Amino acid sequence: MAEVGVAKFFKPFNISIAFKTSNSVKRNLVKPLDKPDPLSKSGVYSLHCADCPTIYAGQSERKISTRVQEHLGLVNKFKATDIVETKSAFANHLLSTGHNFSYPNNVAVVHDCQKGKKLDLLEKLEITRAKNSPVLPWVNNVFNFEPGLIFNNIL
């Protein structure tokens, strides 16, 4: 019992030592809640092609998983056809190249955020980062954004 020796040592100096146990009833009975699935939230996400380094950055005010399933739905809908132009630039990449995508392995939640201007700004930031990357090819073709002073300083 080293604690008792410490208390005795400080007693002549009029210093009281308090001890706290880490083994409590609460610690042993209460289980932490499971963390929610990040794909069940809204925010900015990136999709990564399974066969090449191509990425797509997007946002969803709904569940990210719902938006990703829409991209994949277009791929599945047009896979057996000659159509390679859809509403989704990422689906277009998969259809035109015949590349694969693994859900949820190739999905990354970049920013957990609610709808609004902040969500738009974070999406622009991620697209700008991808666009300026010398290594990663990006497929966001519907977004024409020239970064301002803020983005230049962040990147």
mmCIF file of C-alpha atoms in Angstrom:
data_model
loop_
_atom_site.group_PDB
_atom_site.id
_atom_site.type_symbol
_atom_site.label_atom_id
_atom_site.label_comp_id
_atom_site.label_asym_id
_atom_site.label_seq_id
_atom_site.Cartn_x
_atom_site.Cartn_y
_atom_site.Cartn_z
ATOM 1 C CA MET A 1 0.000 0.000 0.000
ATOM 2 C CA ALA A 2 2.159 2.807 -1.290
ATOM 3 C CA GLU A 3 -0.801 5.188 -0.958
ATOM 4 C CA VAL A 4 -0.712 4.947 2.837
ATOM 5 C CA GLY A 5 3.010 5.743 2.831
ATOM 6 C CA VAL A 6 2.380 8.828 0.682
ATOM 7 C CA ALA A 7 -0.339 10.036 3.060
ATOM 8 C CA LYS A 8 1.922 9.524 6.074
ATOM 9 C CA PHE A 9 4.729 11.383 4.349
ATOM 10 C CA PHE A 10 2.614 14.530 3.790
ATOM 11 C CA LYS A 11 0.841 14.451 7.192
ATOM 12 C CA PRO A 12 3.580 16.455 9.024
ATOM 13 C CA PHE A 13 3.177 19.197 6.390
ATOM 14 C CA ASN A 14 -0.573 19.425 7.048
ATOM 15 C CA ILE A 15 -1.359 18.180 3.527
ATOM 16 C CA SER A 16 -4.196 15.700 3.126
ATOM 17 C CA ILE A 17 -4.047 13.188 0.333
ATOM 18 C CA ALA A 18 -7.270 12.030 -1.306
ATOM 19 C CA PHE A 19 -7.466 8.740 -3.125
ATOM 20 C CA LYS A 20 -9.836 7.819 -5.936
ATOM 21 C CA THR A 21 -10.558 4.396 -7.273
ATOM 22 C CA SER A 22 -10.920 3.715 -10.970
ATOM 23 C CA ASN A 23 -13.021 0.654 -10.214
ATOM 24 C CA SER A 24 -16.517 2.081 -9.759
ATOM 25 C CA VAL A 25 -20.007 0.604 -9.977
ATOM 26 C CA LYS A 26 -20.845 2.947 -12.857
ATOM 27 C CA ARG A 27 -17.762 1.900 -14.810
ATOM 28 C CA ASN A 28 -18.677 -1.758 -14.432
ATOM 29 C CA LEU A 29 -22.408 -1.478 -15.149
ATOM 30 C CA VAL A 30 -22.813 1.261 -17.759
ATOM 31 C CA LYS A 31 -21.893 0.345 -21.323
ATOM 32 C CA PRO A 32 -21.044 3.139 -23.765
ATOM 33 C CA LEU A 33 -23.552 3.646 -26.551
ATOM 34 C CA ASP A 34 -22.649 2.369 -29.964
ATOM 35 C CA LYS A 35 -21.335 5.114 -32.195
ATOM 36 C CA PRO A 36 -23.736 5.926 -35.042
ATOM 37 C CA ASP A 37 -22.745 4.866 -38.523
ATOM 38 C CA PRO A 38 -21.056 7.888 -40.182
ATOM 39 C CA LEU A 39 -22.834 7.040 -43.444
ATOM 40 C CA SER A 40 -26.182 7.613 -41.722
ATOM 41 C CA LYS A 41 -25.435 11.327 -41.330
ATOM 42 C CA SER A 42 -25.378 14.223 -43.751
ATOM 43 C CA GLY A 43 -22.154 15.817 -44.891
ATOM 44 C CA VAL A 44 -19.368 15.783 -47.439
ATOM 45 C CA TYR A 45 -18.173 12.423 -48.716
ATOM 46 C CA SER A 46 -15.693 11.053 -51.203
ATOM 47 C CA LEU A 47 -16.049 8.014 -53.437
ATOM 48 C CA HIS A 48 -12.924 6.143 -54.489
ATOM 49 C CA CYS A 49 -12.753 3.935 -57.558
ATOM 50 C CA ALA A 50 -11.655 0.411 -56.598
ATOM 51 C CA ASP A 51 -9.542 -0.017 -59.749
ATOM 52 C CA CYS A 52 -7.798 3.343 -60.118
ATOM 53 C CA PRO A 53 -7.008 6.396 -57.969
ATOM 54 C CA THR A 54 -9.990 8.399 -59.269
ATOM 55 C CA ILE A 55 -12.061 10.129 -56.596
ATOM 56 C CA TYR A 56 -15.354 11.970 -56.497
ATOM 57 C CA ALA A 57 -16.279 14.486 -53.807
ATOM 58 C CA GLY A 58 -19.922 15.236 -53.095
ATOM 59 C CA GLN A 59 -22.348 16.337 -50.440
ATOM 60 C CA SER A 60 -25.672 15.157 -49.167
ATOM 61 C CA GLU A 61 -28.182 16.843 -46.901
ATOM 62 C CA ARG A 62 -29.739 13.407 -46.440
ATOM 63 C CA LYS A 63 -27.978 10.269 -45.288
ATOM 64 C CA ILE A 64 -24.718 9.860 -47.167
ATOM 65 C CA SER A 65 -25.554 6.189 -47.649
ATOM 66 C CA THR A 66 -28.746 7.188 -49.500
ATOM 67 C CA ARG A 67 -26.832 9.456 -51.874
ATOM 68 C CA VAL A 68 -24.159 6.818 -52.530
ATOM 69 C CA GLN A 69 -26.878 4.260 -53.318
ATOM 70 C CA GLU A 70 -28.236 6.699 -55.924
ATOM 71 C CA HIS A 71 -24.817 6.781 -57.631
ATOM 72 C CA LEU A 72 -24.679 2.973 -57.578
ATOM 73 C CA GLY A 73 -28.277 2.716 -58.764
ATOM 74 C CA LEU A 74 -27.347 4.551 -61.954
ATOM 75 C CA VAL A 75 -24.424 2.195 -62.509
ATOM 76 C CA ASN A 76 -26.634 -0.857 -62.038
ATOM 77 C CA LYS A 77 -29.386 0.606 -64.223
ATOM 78 C CA PHE A 78 -27.127 1.286 -67.203
ATOM 79 C CA LYS A 79 -24.450 -1.410 -66.767
ATOM 80 C CA ALA A 80 -25.928 -3.664 -69.455
ATOM 81 C CA THR A 81 -26.414 -0.802 -71.921
ATOM 82 C CA ASP A 82 -24.145 1.451 -73.971
ATOM 83 C CA ILE A 83 -25.147 4.492 -71.910
ATOM 84 C CA VAL A 84 -22.209 6.062 -70.086
ATOM 85 C CA GLU A 85 -23.632 9.545 -69.489
ATOM 86 C CA THR A 86 -25.837 9.869 -66.397
ATOM 87 C CA LYS A 87 -26.532 12.529 -63.774
ATOM 88 C CA SER A 88 -23.618 11.205 -61.719
ATOM 89 C CA ALA A 89 -20.027 11.915 -62.762
ATOM 90 C CA PHE A 90 -18.840 9.017 -60.609
ATOM 91 C CA ALA A 91 -21.346 6.628 -62.205
ATOM 92 C CA ASN A 92 -20.165 7.874 -65.604
ATOM 93 C CA HIS A 93 -16.582 6.986 -64.663
ATOM 94 C CA LEU A 94 -17.550 3.471 -63.583
ATOM 95 C CA LEU A 95 -19.718 2.904 -66.652
ATOM 96 C CA SER A 96 -17.217 4.248 -69.197
ATOM 97 C CA THR A 97 -14.207 2.406 -67.758
ATOM 98 C CA GLY A 98 -15.859 -0.780 -66.503
ATOM 99 C CA HIS A 99 -14.211 -0.170 -63.132
ATOM 100 C CA ASN A 100 -15.612 -1.402 -59.849
ATOM 101 C CA PHE A 101 -16.737 0.159 -56.609
ATOM 102 C CA SER A 102 -16.971 -1.491 -53.208
ATOM 103 C CA TYR A 103 -19.605 -0.163 -50.813
ATOM 104 C CA PRO A 104 -18.913 0.866 -48.043
ATOM 105 C CA ASN A 105 -15.142 0.252 -48.362
ATOM 106 C CA ASN A 106 -14.634 2.928 -51.013
ATOM 107 C CA VAL A 107 -16.721 5.610 -49.277
ATOM 108 C CA ALA A 108 -15.165 8.115 -46.892
ATOM 109 C CA VAL A 109 -17.056 10.666 -44.819
ATOM 110 C CA VAL A 110 -14.860 13.741 -45.044
ATOM 111 C CA HIS A 111 -17.011 16.191 -43.067
ATOM 112 C CA ASP A 112 -20.022 15.518 -40.879
ATOM 113 C CA CYS A 113 -22.200 18.581 -41.439
ATOM 114 C CA GLN A 114 -25.842 19.646 -41.649
ATOM 115 C CA LYS A 115 -27.324 21.369 -44.703
ATOM 116 C CA GLY A 116 -26.587 24.978 -45.469
ATOM 117 C CA LYS A 117 -23.787 27.271 -46.557
ATOM 118 C CA LYS A 118 -21.208 25.457 -44.437
ATOM 119 C CA LEU A 119 -21.973 22.177 -46.218
ATOM 120 C CA ASP A 120 -21.629 23.886 -49.611
ATOM 121 C CA LEU A 121 -18.350 25.492 -48.578
ATOM 122 C CA LEU A 122 -16.898 22.226 -47.280
ATOM 123 C CA GLU A 123 -17.844 20.459 -50.508
ATOM 124 C CA LYS A 124 -16.150 23.198 -52.534
ATOM 125 C CA LEU A 125 -13.059 22.857 -50.368
ATOM 126 C CA GLU A 126 -12.839 19.090 -50.955
ATOM 127 C CA ILE A 127 -13.434 19.394 -54.692
ATOM 128 C CA THR A 128 -10.764 22.092 -54.858
ATOM 129 C CA ARG A 129 -8.333 19.870 -52.938
ATOM 130 C CA ALA A 130 -9.023 16.973 -55.283
ATOM 131 C CA LYS A 131 -8.809 19.195 -58.335
ATOM 132 C CA ASN A 132 -5.428 20.590 -57.245
ATOM 133 C CA SER A 133 -3.955 17.214 -56.328
ATOM 134 C CA PRO A 134 -1.116 16.216 -58.656
ATOM 135 C CA VAL A 135 -1.667 12.559 -57.730
ATOM 136 C CA LEU A 136 -5.419 11.971 -57.579
ATOM 137 C CA PRO A 137 -7.592 12.297 -60.675
ATOM 138 C CA TRP A 138 -11.057 13.640 -59.886
ATOM 139 C CA VAL A 139 -14.322 13.262 -61.769
ATOM 140 C CA ASN A 140 -16.390 16.187 -60.502
ATOM 141 C CA ASN A 141 -17.326 17.695 -63.843
ATOM 142 C CA VAL A 142 -20.430 19.691 -62.952
ATOM 143 C CA PHE A 143 -18.692 21.969 -60.523
ATOM 144 C CA ASN A 144 -16.715 24.883 -61.863
ATOM 145 C CA PHE A 145 -15.204 26.653 -58.898
ATOM 146 C CA GLU A 146 -12.184 28.887 -58.812
ATOM 147 C CA PRO A 147 -10.796 29.042 -55.302
ATOM 148 C CA GLY A 148 -10.433 32.446 -53.766
ATOM 149 C CA LEU A 149 -7.903 33.741 -51.325
ATOM 150 C CA ILE A 150 -9.301 31.620 -48.490
ATOM 151 C CA PHE A 151 -8.938 28.327 -50.356
ATOM 152 C CA ASN A 152 -5.472 29.192 -51.618
ATOM 153 C CA ASN A 153 -4.325 29.756 -48.030
ATOM 154 C CA ILE A 154 -5.992 26.592 -46.718
ATOM 155 C CA LEU A 155 -4.541 24.361 -49.405
#
